[in-house]
Short mmCIF file of N, CA and C in Angstrom, two decimals:
data_model
loop_
_atom_site.label_atom_id
_atom_site.label_comp_id
_atom_site.label_asym_id
_atom_site.label_seq_id
_atom_site.Cartn_x
_atom_site.Cartn_y
_atom_site.Cartn_z
N MET A 1 -52.49 -40.07 16.72
CA MET A 1 -51.89 -39.04 15.96
C MET A 1 -52.76 -37.80 15.97
N LYS A 2 -53.94 -38.01 16.19
CA LYS A 2 -54.87 -36.92 16.23
C LYS A 2 -54.55 -35.97 17.36
N ASN A 3 -54.03 -36.50 18.48
CA ASN A 3 -53.69 -35.65 19.62
C ASN A 3 -52.55 -34.71 19.27
N VAL A 4 -51.62 -35.19 18.49
CA VAL A 4 -50.48 -34.35 18.13
C VAL A 4 -50.94 -33.23 17.22
N THR A 5 -51.79 -33.52 16.27
CA THR A 5 -52.24 -32.48 15.36
C THR A 5 -53.21 -31.53 16.00
N ASP A 6 -53.92 -31.99 17.05
CA ASP A 6 -54.87 -31.11 17.72
C ASP A 6 -54.15 -30.08 18.59
N SER A 7 -53.00 -30.44 19.09
CA SER A 7 -52.32 -29.52 19.98
C SER A 7 -51.75 -28.33 19.23
N PHE A 8 -51.54 -28.45 17.91
CA PHE A 8 -51.05 -27.31 17.11
C PHE A 8 -52.23 -26.58 16.53
N PRO A 9 -52.16 -25.32 16.54
CA PRO A 9 -53.26 -24.59 15.88
C PRO A 9 -53.24 -24.89 14.39
N SER A 10 -54.25 -24.78 13.81
CA SER A 10 -54.38 -25.08 12.40
C SER A 10 -53.54 -24.12 11.60
N LEU A 11 -52.76 -24.70 10.70
CA LEU A 11 -51.89 -23.87 9.90
C LEU A 11 -52.69 -23.12 8.85
N GLY A 12 -53.83 -23.61 8.60
CA GLY A 12 -54.63 -22.95 7.60
C GLY A 12 -55.39 -21.76 8.15
N TYR A 13 -55.42 -21.60 9.48
CA TYR A 13 -56.15 -20.48 10.06
C TYR A 13 -55.21 -19.36 10.36
N TRP A 14 -55.41 -18.24 9.72
CA TRP A 14 -54.63 -17.04 9.97
C TRP A 14 -55.60 -15.90 10.10
N PRO A 15 -55.41 -15.10 11.14
CA PRO A 15 -56.32 -13.96 11.24
C PRO A 15 -56.05 -12.98 10.11
N PHE A 16 -57.01 -12.27 9.76
CA PHE A 16 -56.88 -11.30 8.68
C PHE A 16 -56.04 -10.13 9.13
N ALA A 17 -55.39 -9.51 8.26
CA ALA A 17 -54.45 -8.45 8.58
C ALA A 17 -55.15 -7.20 9.05
N GLY A 18 -56.34 -7.07 8.82
CA GLY A 18 -57.00 -5.84 9.18
C GLY A 18 -57.32 -5.73 10.64
N SER A 19 -57.26 -6.77 11.40
CA SER A 19 -57.62 -6.68 12.81
C SER A 19 -56.40 -6.53 13.66
N PHE A 20 -56.49 -5.70 14.63
CA PHE A 20 -55.41 -5.45 15.56
C PHE A 20 -56.01 -5.51 16.94
N GLY A 21 -55.31 -6.27 17.86
CA GLY A 21 -55.85 -6.33 19.19
C GLY A 21 -54.80 -6.80 20.18
N PHE A 22 -55.17 -6.80 21.40
CA PHE A 22 -54.29 -7.16 22.48
C PHE A 22 -54.53 -8.61 22.83
N ASN A 23 -53.51 -9.41 22.81
CA ASN A 23 -53.62 -10.83 23.09
C ASN A 23 -53.42 -11.03 24.57
N THR A 24 -54.41 -11.55 25.23
CA THR A 24 -54.33 -11.75 26.67
C THR A 24 -53.90 -13.15 27.02
N ASP A 25 -53.70 -13.97 26.07
CA ASP A 25 -53.25 -15.32 26.33
C ASP A 25 -51.73 -15.27 26.57
N ILE A 26 -51.36 -15.41 27.82
CA ILE A 26 -49.97 -15.25 28.22
C ILE A 26 -49.11 -16.36 27.63
N LEU A 27 -49.59 -17.55 27.56
CA LEU A 27 -48.80 -18.66 27.06
C LEU A 27 -48.61 -18.59 25.55
N ALA A 28 -49.49 -17.92 24.88
CA ALA A 28 -49.38 -17.84 23.43
C ALA A 28 -48.48 -16.70 22.99
N THR A 29 -48.17 -15.81 23.88
CA THR A 29 -47.35 -14.66 23.47
C THR A 29 -45.88 -15.04 23.43
N ASN A 30 -45.17 -14.56 22.41
CA ASN A 30 -43.76 -14.88 22.20
C ASN A 30 -42.84 -14.21 23.21
N PRO A 31 -43.00 -12.99 23.62
CA PRO A 31 -42.04 -12.39 24.55
C PRO A 31 -41.91 -13.16 25.84
N ILE A 32 -43.00 -13.66 26.36
CA ILE A 32 -42.92 -14.40 27.62
C ILE A 32 -42.23 -15.73 27.37
N ASN A 33 -42.58 -16.39 26.26
CA ASN A 33 -41.94 -17.67 25.95
C ASN A 33 -40.43 -17.46 25.72
N LEU A 34 -40.16 -16.41 25.03
CA LEU A 34 -38.73 -16.12 24.77
C LEU A 34 -37.99 -15.78 26.06
N SER A 35 -38.61 -15.02 26.92
CA SER A 35 -37.94 -14.65 28.17
C SER A 35 -37.73 -15.87 29.05
N VAL A 36 -38.69 -16.80 29.07
CA VAL A 36 -38.52 -18.02 29.85
C VAL A 36 -37.39 -18.85 29.26
N VAL A 37 -37.40 -19.00 27.93
CA VAL A 37 -36.36 -19.79 27.29
C VAL A 37 -34.99 -19.14 27.52
N LEU A 38 -34.95 -17.81 27.37
CA LEU A 38 -33.69 -17.11 27.62
C LEU A 38 -33.26 -17.21 29.07
N GLY A 39 -34.17 -17.12 29.97
CA GLY A 39 -33.85 -17.26 31.39
C GLY A 39 -33.27 -18.62 31.70
N VAL A 40 -33.91 -19.68 31.16
CA VAL A 40 -33.40 -21.03 31.38
C VAL A 40 -32.02 -21.18 30.75
N LEU A 41 -31.91 -20.65 29.52
CA LEU A 41 -30.60 -20.74 28.87
C LEU A 41 -29.53 -19.98 29.65
N ILE A 42 -29.88 -18.80 30.13
CA ILE A 42 -28.91 -18.00 30.89
C ILE A 42 -28.57 -18.70 32.20
N PHE A 43 -29.58 -19.24 32.87
CA PHE A 43 -29.34 -19.87 34.16
C PHE A 43 -28.46 -21.11 34.00
N PHE A 44 -28.83 -21.97 33.05
CA PHE A 44 -28.08 -23.20 32.88
C PHE A 44 -26.86 -23.02 31.97
N GLY A 45 -26.95 -22.15 31.00
CA GLY A 45 -25.87 -21.98 30.05
C GLY A 45 -24.80 -21.00 30.49
N LYS A 46 -25.12 -20.23 31.58
CA LYS A 46 -24.16 -19.24 32.04
C LYS A 46 -22.84 -19.88 32.46
N GLY A 47 -22.88 -20.96 33.16
CA GLY A 47 -21.66 -21.65 33.60
C GLY A 47 -20.88 -22.22 32.43
N VAL A 48 -21.62 -22.87 31.51
CA VAL A 48 -20.96 -23.45 30.35
C VAL A 48 -20.34 -22.36 29.48
N LEU A 49 -21.13 -21.30 29.25
CA LEU A 49 -20.65 -20.19 28.43
C LEU A 49 -19.47 -19.49 29.08
N SER A 50 -19.54 -19.26 30.41
CA SER A 50 -18.42 -18.59 31.09
C SER A 50 -17.19 -19.50 31.08
N ASP A 51 -17.39 -20.83 31.24
CA ASP A 51 -16.26 -21.76 31.15
C ASP A 51 -15.63 -21.72 29.76
N LEU A 52 -16.48 -21.72 28.72
CA LEU A 52 -15.97 -21.65 27.36
C LEU A 52 -15.22 -20.34 27.13
N LEU A 53 -15.83 -19.24 27.62
CA LEU A 53 -15.17 -17.94 27.46
C LEU A 53 -13.87 -17.85 28.27
N ASP A 54 -13.89 -18.42 29.50
CA ASP A 54 -12.67 -18.42 30.32
C ASP A 54 -11.57 -19.25 29.66
N ASN A 55 -11.95 -20.42 29.14
CA ASN A 55 -10.96 -21.26 28.44
C ASN A 55 -10.40 -20.52 27.22
N ARG A 56 -11.30 -19.91 26.48
CA ARG A 56 -10.85 -19.16 25.30
C ARG A 56 -9.95 -18.00 25.71
N LYS A 57 -10.34 -17.31 26.78
CA LYS A 57 -9.54 -16.18 27.29
C LYS A 57 -8.17 -16.67 27.74
N GLN A 58 -8.13 -17.82 28.46
CA GLN A 58 -6.86 -18.36 28.93
C GLN A 58 -5.97 -18.77 27.75
N ARG A 59 -6.58 -19.39 26.72
CA ARG A 59 -5.80 -19.76 25.55
C ARG A 59 -5.25 -18.52 24.84
N ILE A 60 -6.08 -17.50 24.75
CA ILE A 60 -5.62 -16.25 24.11
C ILE A 60 -4.50 -15.63 24.91
N LEU A 61 -4.68 -15.57 26.25
CA LEU A 61 -3.64 -14.99 27.11
C LEU A 61 -2.35 -15.82 27.03
N LYS A 62 -2.51 -17.16 27.02
CA LYS A 62 -1.33 -18.01 26.93
C LYS A 62 -0.63 -17.80 25.59
N THR A 63 -1.40 -17.68 24.53
CA THR A 63 -0.82 -17.43 23.21
C THR A 63 -0.11 -16.08 23.19
N ILE A 64 -0.72 -15.07 23.82
CA ILE A 64 -0.10 -13.74 23.88
C ILE A 64 1.20 -13.81 24.67
N ARG A 65 1.17 -14.51 25.85
CA ARG A 65 2.38 -14.65 26.66
C ARG A 65 3.48 -15.38 25.88
N ASN A 66 3.09 -16.47 25.22
CA ASN A 66 4.08 -17.20 24.42
C ASN A 66 4.65 -16.32 23.31
N SER A 67 3.77 -15.57 22.68
CA SER A 67 4.23 -14.66 21.62
C SER A 67 5.16 -13.61 22.18
N GLU A 68 4.82 -13.06 23.36
CA GLU A 68 5.69 -12.05 23.98
C GLU A 68 7.04 -12.66 24.36
N GLU A 69 7.01 -13.91 24.91
CA GLU A 69 8.26 -14.58 25.26
C GLU A 69 9.10 -14.83 24.00
N LEU A 70 8.43 -15.30 22.95
CA LEU A 70 9.14 -15.52 21.69
C LEU A 70 9.71 -14.22 21.14
N GLN A 71 8.91 -13.14 21.29
CA GLN A 71 9.38 -11.84 20.82
C GLN A 71 10.59 -11.39 21.63
N GLU A 72 10.52 -11.58 22.98
CA GLU A 72 11.66 -11.20 23.82
C GLU A 72 12.88 -12.02 23.46
N GLY A 73 12.68 -13.34 23.26
CA GLY A 73 13.80 -14.19 22.86
C GLY A 73 14.37 -13.77 21.51
N ALA A 74 13.48 -13.44 20.58
CA ALA A 74 13.94 -12.99 19.26
C ALA A 74 14.68 -11.67 19.38
N LEU A 75 14.18 -10.77 20.23
CA LEU A 75 14.87 -9.49 20.43
C LEU A 75 16.24 -9.70 21.06
N GLU A 76 16.32 -10.63 22.05
CA GLU A 76 17.62 -10.93 22.66
C GLU A 76 18.58 -11.49 21.62
N GLN A 77 18.08 -12.42 20.81
CA GLN A 77 18.93 -12.99 19.77
C GLN A 77 19.34 -11.93 18.76
N LEU A 78 18.40 -11.02 18.45
CA LEU A 78 18.72 -9.94 17.52
C LEU A 78 19.81 -9.04 18.10
N GLU A 79 19.69 -8.71 19.39
CA GLU A 79 20.71 -7.87 20.02
C GLU A 79 22.06 -8.59 20.07
N LYS A 80 22.01 -9.89 20.38
CA LYS A 80 23.26 -10.66 20.39
C LYS A 80 23.87 -10.69 18.99
N ALA A 81 23.01 -10.89 18.00
CA ALA A 81 23.51 -10.91 16.62
C ALA A 81 24.07 -9.55 16.22
N ARG A 82 23.40 -8.48 16.64
CA ARG A 82 23.91 -7.14 16.34
C ARG A 82 25.25 -6.90 17.03
N ALA A 83 25.35 -7.35 18.30
CA ALA A 83 26.61 -7.20 19.03
C ALA A 83 27.72 -7.99 18.34
N ARG A 84 27.41 -9.22 17.92
CA ARG A 84 28.41 -10.02 17.21
C ARG A 84 28.79 -9.36 15.89
N LEU A 85 27.78 -8.80 15.20
CA LEU A 85 28.05 -8.11 13.95
C LEU A 85 28.97 -6.91 14.17
N ARG A 86 28.67 -6.12 15.22
CA ARG A 86 29.54 -4.97 15.51
C ARG A 86 30.96 -5.44 15.83
N LYS A 87 31.06 -6.52 16.62
CA LYS A 87 32.37 -7.04 16.98
C LYS A 87 33.11 -7.52 15.74
N VAL A 88 32.41 -8.24 14.88
CA VAL A 88 33.04 -8.74 13.65
C VAL A 88 33.43 -7.58 12.74
N GLU A 89 32.58 -6.55 12.66
CA GLU A 89 32.92 -5.39 11.84
C GLU A 89 34.15 -4.69 12.38
N ILE A 90 34.23 -4.55 13.72
CA ILE A 90 35.40 -3.92 14.33
C ILE A 90 36.65 -4.75 14.04
N GLU A 91 36.52 -6.09 14.21
CA GLU A 91 37.66 -6.95 13.93
C GLU A 91 38.05 -6.89 12.46
N ALA A 92 37.04 -6.84 11.59
CA ALA A 92 37.33 -6.74 10.15
C ALA A 92 38.05 -5.43 9.85
N ASP A 93 37.59 -4.33 10.47
CA ASP A 93 38.28 -3.05 10.27
C ASP A 93 39.71 -3.13 10.79
N GLN A 94 39.89 -3.76 11.97
CA GLN A 94 41.24 -3.90 12.50
C GLN A 94 42.11 -4.74 11.58
N PHE A 95 41.54 -5.86 11.09
CA PHE A 95 42.30 -6.69 10.15
C PHE A 95 42.63 -5.91 8.89
N ARG A 96 41.65 -5.13 8.43
CA ARG A 96 41.88 -4.36 7.22
C ARG A 96 43.00 -3.34 7.45
N VAL A 97 42.90 -2.60 8.59
CA VAL A 97 43.92 -1.59 8.89
C VAL A 97 45.26 -2.28 9.12
N ASN A 98 45.24 -3.36 9.92
CA ASN A 98 46.49 -4.08 10.18
C ASN A 98 47.03 -4.68 8.89
N GLY A 99 46.13 -5.17 8.06
CA GLY A 99 46.56 -5.74 6.79
C GLY A 99 47.23 -4.70 5.91
N TYR A 100 46.59 -3.51 5.83
CA TYR A 100 47.18 -2.45 5.02
C TYR A 100 48.52 -2.01 5.59
N SER A 101 48.57 -1.83 6.91
CA SER A 101 49.84 -1.41 7.51
C SER A 101 50.88 -2.52 7.37
N GLU A 102 50.45 -3.78 7.50
CA GLU A 102 51.37 -4.89 7.31
C GLU A 102 51.88 -4.94 5.88
N ILE A 103 50.99 -4.68 4.93
CA ILE A 103 51.39 -4.65 3.52
C ILE A 103 52.39 -3.53 3.30
N GLU A 104 52.11 -2.35 3.86
CA GLU A 104 53.03 -1.23 3.70
C GLU A 104 54.38 -1.55 4.33
N ARG A 105 54.33 -2.17 5.53
CA ARG A 105 55.58 -2.55 6.20
C ARG A 105 56.35 -3.55 5.37
N GLU A 106 55.65 -4.55 4.86
CA GLU A 106 56.31 -5.56 4.03
C GLU A 106 56.87 -4.93 2.75
N LYS A 107 56.11 -3.98 2.19
CA LYS A 107 56.58 -3.30 0.99
C LYS A 107 57.87 -2.53 1.29
N LEU A 108 57.86 -1.78 2.41
CA LEU A 108 59.07 -1.04 2.78
C LEU A 108 60.22 -1.98 3.09
N ASN A 109 59.93 -3.08 3.79
CA ASN A 109 60.98 -4.07 4.07
C ASN A 109 61.54 -4.65 2.78
N LEU A 110 60.66 -4.95 1.84
CA LEU A 110 61.11 -5.50 0.57
C LEU A 110 61.95 -4.49 -0.20
N ILE A 111 61.52 -3.22 -0.18
CA ILE A 111 62.31 -2.17 -0.85
C ILE A 111 63.67 -2.03 -0.19
N ASN A 112 63.67 -1.98 1.16
CA ASN A 112 64.94 -1.87 1.88
C ASN A 112 65.83 -3.07 1.62
N LEU A 113 65.22 -4.26 1.62
CA LEU A 113 66.00 -5.47 1.37
C LEU A 113 66.57 -5.46 -0.05
N THR A 114 65.77 -4.98 -0.99
CA THR A 114 66.24 -4.89 -2.37
C THR A 114 67.41 -3.91 -2.47
N TYR A 115 67.28 -2.74 -1.82
CA TYR A 115 68.39 -1.78 -1.83
C TYR A 115 69.64 -2.38 -1.18
N LYS A 116 69.45 -3.09 -0.06
CA LYS A 116 70.60 -3.70 0.60
C LYS A 116 71.23 -4.76 -0.30
N THR A 117 70.38 -5.55 -0.95
CA THR A 117 70.89 -6.58 -1.85
C THR A 117 71.65 -5.94 -3.01
N LEU A 118 71.07 -4.88 -3.58
CA LEU A 118 71.76 -4.18 -4.66
C LEU A 118 73.08 -3.59 -4.17
N GLU A 119 73.06 -3.04 -2.97
CA GLU A 119 74.28 -2.46 -2.40
C GLU A 119 75.33 -3.56 -2.19
N GLN A 120 74.89 -4.73 -1.66
CA GLN A 120 75.82 -5.83 -1.46
C GLN A 120 76.37 -6.32 -2.81
N LEU A 121 75.47 -6.41 -3.79
CA LEU A 121 75.94 -6.83 -5.11
C LEU A 121 76.94 -5.84 -5.69
N GLU A 122 76.68 -4.55 -5.49
CA GLU A 122 77.61 -3.52 -5.94
C GLU A 122 78.94 -3.67 -5.22
N ASN A 123 78.87 -3.90 -3.87
CA ASN A 123 80.11 -4.10 -3.10
C ASN A 123 80.85 -5.35 -3.58
N TYR A 124 80.11 -6.45 -3.81
CA TYR A 124 80.75 -7.67 -4.32
C TYR A 124 81.38 -7.42 -5.68
N LYS A 125 80.68 -6.67 -6.51
CA LYS A 125 81.22 -6.35 -7.83
C LYS A 125 82.51 -5.56 -7.68
N ASN A 126 82.46 -4.52 -6.83
CA ASN A 126 83.66 -3.69 -6.63
C ASN A 126 84.80 -4.50 -6.02
N GLU A 127 84.46 -5.37 -5.06
CA GLU A 127 85.50 -6.21 -4.45
C GLU A 127 86.08 -7.17 -5.47
N THR A 128 85.20 -7.73 -6.30
CA THR A 128 85.66 -8.65 -7.34
C THR A 128 86.57 -7.93 -8.32
N ILE A 129 86.14 -6.73 -8.71
CA ILE A 129 86.98 -5.94 -9.64
C ILE A 129 88.31 -5.62 -9.00
N HIS A 130 88.27 -5.17 -7.73
CA HIS A 130 89.50 -4.83 -7.01
C HIS A 130 90.39 -6.07 -6.87
N PHE A 131 89.75 -7.21 -6.53
CA PHE A 131 90.52 -8.45 -6.39
C PHE A 131 91.15 -8.85 -7.72
N GLU A 132 90.36 -8.75 -8.78
CA GLU A 132 90.89 -9.12 -10.10
C GLU A 132 92.00 -8.16 -10.52
N GLN A 133 91.85 -6.85 -10.17
CA GLN A 133 92.91 -5.89 -10.48
C GLN A 133 94.18 -6.26 -9.73
N LYS A 134 94.04 -6.57 -8.42
CA LYS A 134 95.21 -6.95 -7.63
C LYS A 134 95.85 -8.22 -8.18
N ARG A 135 95.01 -9.17 -8.54
CA ARG A 135 95.53 -10.42 -9.08
C ARG A 135 96.27 -10.17 -10.39
N ALA A 136 95.65 -9.32 -11.24
CA ALA A 136 96.32 -9.02 -12.51
C ALA A 136 97.63 -8.29 -12.26
N ILE A 137 97.61 -7.31 -11.31
CA ILE A 137 98.84 -6.58 -10.97
C ILE A 137 99.89 -7.54 -10.42
N ASN A 138 99.47 -8.45 -9.53
CA ASN A 138 100.42 -9.43 -8.96
C ASN A 138 100.97 -10.34 -10.06
N GLN A 139 100.10 -10.75 -10.99
CA GLN A 139 100.58 -11.58 -12.09
C GLN A 139 101.60 -10.82 -12.94
N VAL A 140 101.27 -9.54 -13.21
CA VAL A 140 102.21 -8.72 -13.98
C VAL A 140 103.51 -8.56 -13.21
N ARG A 141 103.40 -8.29 -11.91
CA ARG A 141 104.61 -8.13 -11.08
C ARG A 141 105.44 -9.41 -11.10
N GLN A 142 104.74 -10.56 -10.92
CA GLN A 142 105.47 -11.82 -10.91
C GLN A 142 106.18 -12.04 -12.25
N ARG A 143 105.50 -11.72 -13.33
CA ARG A 143 106.12 -11.90 -14.64
C ARG A 143 107.31 -10.96 -14.81
N VAL A 144 107.04 -9.68 -14.38
CA VAL A 144 108.15 -8.70 -14.48
C VAL A 144 109.30 -9.15 -13.59
N PHE A 145 108.96 -9.61 -12.37
CA PHE A 145 110.00 -10.06 -11.45
C PHE A 145 110.73 -11.27 -12.03
N GLN A 146 109.95 -12.22 -12.57
CA GLN A 146 110.58 -13.40 -13.15
C GLN A 146 111.49 -13.01 -14.33
N GLN A 147 110.98 -12.10 -15.15
CA GLN A 147 111.79 -11.69 -16.30
C GLN A 147 113.03 -10.94 -15.83
N ALA A 148 112.82 -10.05 -14.81
CA ALA A 148 113.99 -9.32 -14.29
C ALA A 148 114.97 -10.29 -13.65
N LEU A 149 114.42 -11.26 -12.91
CA LEU A 149 115.29 -12.23 -12.26
C LEU A 149 116.02 -13.08 -13.31
N GLN A 150 115.30 -13.48 -14.33
CA GLN A 150 115.96 -14.26 -15.38
C GLN A 150 117.01 -13.41 -16.10
N GLY A 151 116.64 -12.13 -16.31
CA GLY A 151 117.62 -11.23 -16.95
C GLY A 151 118.84 -11.03 -16.06
N ALA A 152 118.61 -10.83 -14.75
CA ALA A 152 119.73 -10.62 -13.82
C ALA A 152 120.57 -11.88 -13.73
N LEU A 153 119.92 -13.03 -13.64
CA LEU A 153 120.66 -14.29 -13.57
C LEU A 153 121.44 -14.51 -14.86
N GLY A 154 120.80 -14.17 -15.96
CA GLY A 154 121.51 -14.31 -17.25
C GLY A 154 122.73 -13.39 -17.27
N THR A 155 122.53 -12.14 -16.79
CA THR A 155 123.64 -11.20 -16.76
C THR A 155 124.70 -11.67 -15.80
N LEU A 156 124.31 -12.10 -14.62
CA LEU A 156 125.27 -12.58 -13.63
C LEU A 156 126.03 -13.79 -14.15
N ASN A 157 125.29 -14.71 -14.72
CA ASN A 157 125.95 -15.92 -15.22
C ASN A 157 126.94 -15.58 -16.35
N SER A 158 126.58 -14.64 -17.15
CA SER A 158 127.50 -14.30 -18.24
C SER A 158 128.68 -13.48 -17.73
N CYS A 159 128.51 -12.68 -16.69
CA CYS A 159 129.58 -11.81 -16.19
C CYS A 159 130.39 -12.45 -15.07
N LEU A 160 129.84 -13.33 -14.36
CA LEU A 160 130.53 -13.85 -13.17
C LEU A 160 131.46 -15.01 -13.56
N ASN A 161 132.53 -14.93 -12.92
CA ASN A 161 133.40 -16.10 -12.98
C ASN A 161 133.44 -16.67 -11.58
N ASN A 162 134.21 -17.65 -11.35
CA ASN A 162 134.18 -18.32 -10.05
C ASN A 162 134.67 -17.41 -8.93
N GLU A 163 135.67 -16.67 -9.20
CA GLU A 163 136.21 -15.82 -8.15
C GLU A 163 135.22 -14.73 -7.77
N LEU A 164 134.61 -14.10 -8.73
CA LEU A 164 133.63 -13.05 -8.45
C LEU A 164 132.41 -13.66 -7.74
N HIS A 165 132.13 -14.83 -8.13
CA HIS A 165 131.00 -15.53 -7.54
C HIS A 165 131.28 -15.79 -6.07
N LEU A 166 132.43 -16.22 -5.69
CA LEU A 166 132.78 -16.50 -4.30
C LEU A 166 132.84 -15.20 -3.50
N ARG A 167 133.33 -14.13 -4.07
CA ARG A 167 133.36 -12.86 -3.37
C ARG A 167 131.95 -12.37 -3.08
N THR A 168 131.05 -12.50 -4.01
CA THR A 168 129.67 -12.04 -3.84
C THR A 168 129.01 -12.85 -2.73
N ILE A 169 129.28 -14.13 -2.69
CA ILE A 169 128.69 -14.98 -1.65
C ILE A 169 129.26 -14.58 -0.30
N SER A 170 130.51 -14.38 -0.17
CA SER A 170 131.08 -14.01 1.13
C SER A 170 130.62 -12.63 1.55
N THR A 171 130.45 -11.72 0.63
CA THR A 171 129.95 -10.39 1.00
C THR A 171 128.51 -10.53 1.52
N ASN A 172 127.73 -11.32 0.86
CA ASN A 172 126.33 -11.51 1.30
C ASN A 172 126.28 -12.20 2.66
N ILE A 173 127.15 -13.15 2.89
CA ILE A 173 127.20 -13.83 4.19
C ILE A 173 127.61 -12.83 5.24
N GLY A 174 128.53 -11.97 4.95
CA GLY A 174 128.97 -10.95 5.89
C GLY A 174 127.82 -10.00 6.23
N MET A 175 127.04 -9.62 5.21
CA MET A 175 125.90 -8.74 5.47
C MET A 175 124.85 -9.43 6.33
N PHE A 176 124.67 -10.72 6.08
CA PHE A 176 123.69 -11.46 6.92
C PHE A 176 124.17 -11.55 8.36
N GLY A 177 125.45 -11.70 8.54
CA GLY A 177 126.02 -11.78 9.90
C GLY A 177 125.85 -10.43 10.61
N THR A 178 126.08 -9.35 9.90
CA THR A 178 125.92 -8.03 10.49
C THR A 178 124.45 -7.78 10.84
N MET A 179 123.58 -8.20 9.98
CA MET A 179 122.14 -8.03 10.25
C MET A 179 121.70 -8.86 11.44
N LYS A 180 122.33 -10.03 11.58
CA LYS A 180 121.98 -10.89 12.70
C LYS A 180 122.43 -10.25 14.00
N GLU A 181 123.61 -9.59 14.03
CA GLU A 181 124.11 -8.94 15.22
C GLU A 181 123.24 -7.74 15.57
N ILE A 182 122.78 -7.03 14.56
CA ILE A 182 121.96 -5.85 14.83
C ILE A 182 120.61 -6.26 15.39
N THR A 183 120.01 -7.27 14.85
CA THR A 183 118.68 -7.70 15.30
C THR A 183 118.76 -8.51 16.56
N GLY A 184 119.79 -9.18 16.81
CA GLY A 184 119.89 -10.09 17.92
C GLY A 184 120.51 -9.53 19.11
#
């Protein structure tokens, strides 16, 4: 163990701060030791470090490419969505315009149909009134005719005797014969 402790300078020995000088011991100086250590590290670690940096660079580039591809895909989807939105808005406007015009058309059709129905009802009413008037007139005529006929028959029956009755029949037969000759 003594060999290990002898190889290290004594920790208790420190030069005083007041002295300044040039150290000619090349192995004891830190810049040379550091440059050797750095040189070895650079020589042997350069490949490992460049591989690590290249891998990191490739991962970063791959991540950037993936992000750009995702961004392009998202932009394409956004444009498709915007196009669909514009198409749907146009269709909605067309439906709205067509709906309003269809409503107006239906409203006008309903108004026209209502007027026609009212006109038909008015015509039916007038026809019914006219028909009822004709029927009432015909009933009155039939009653008047029946009463006149009953009155005439009553008068004829009271005034006619058999001889007058036979003369009237033969006169009527004669008139029918004359009418038959004229028409035939």
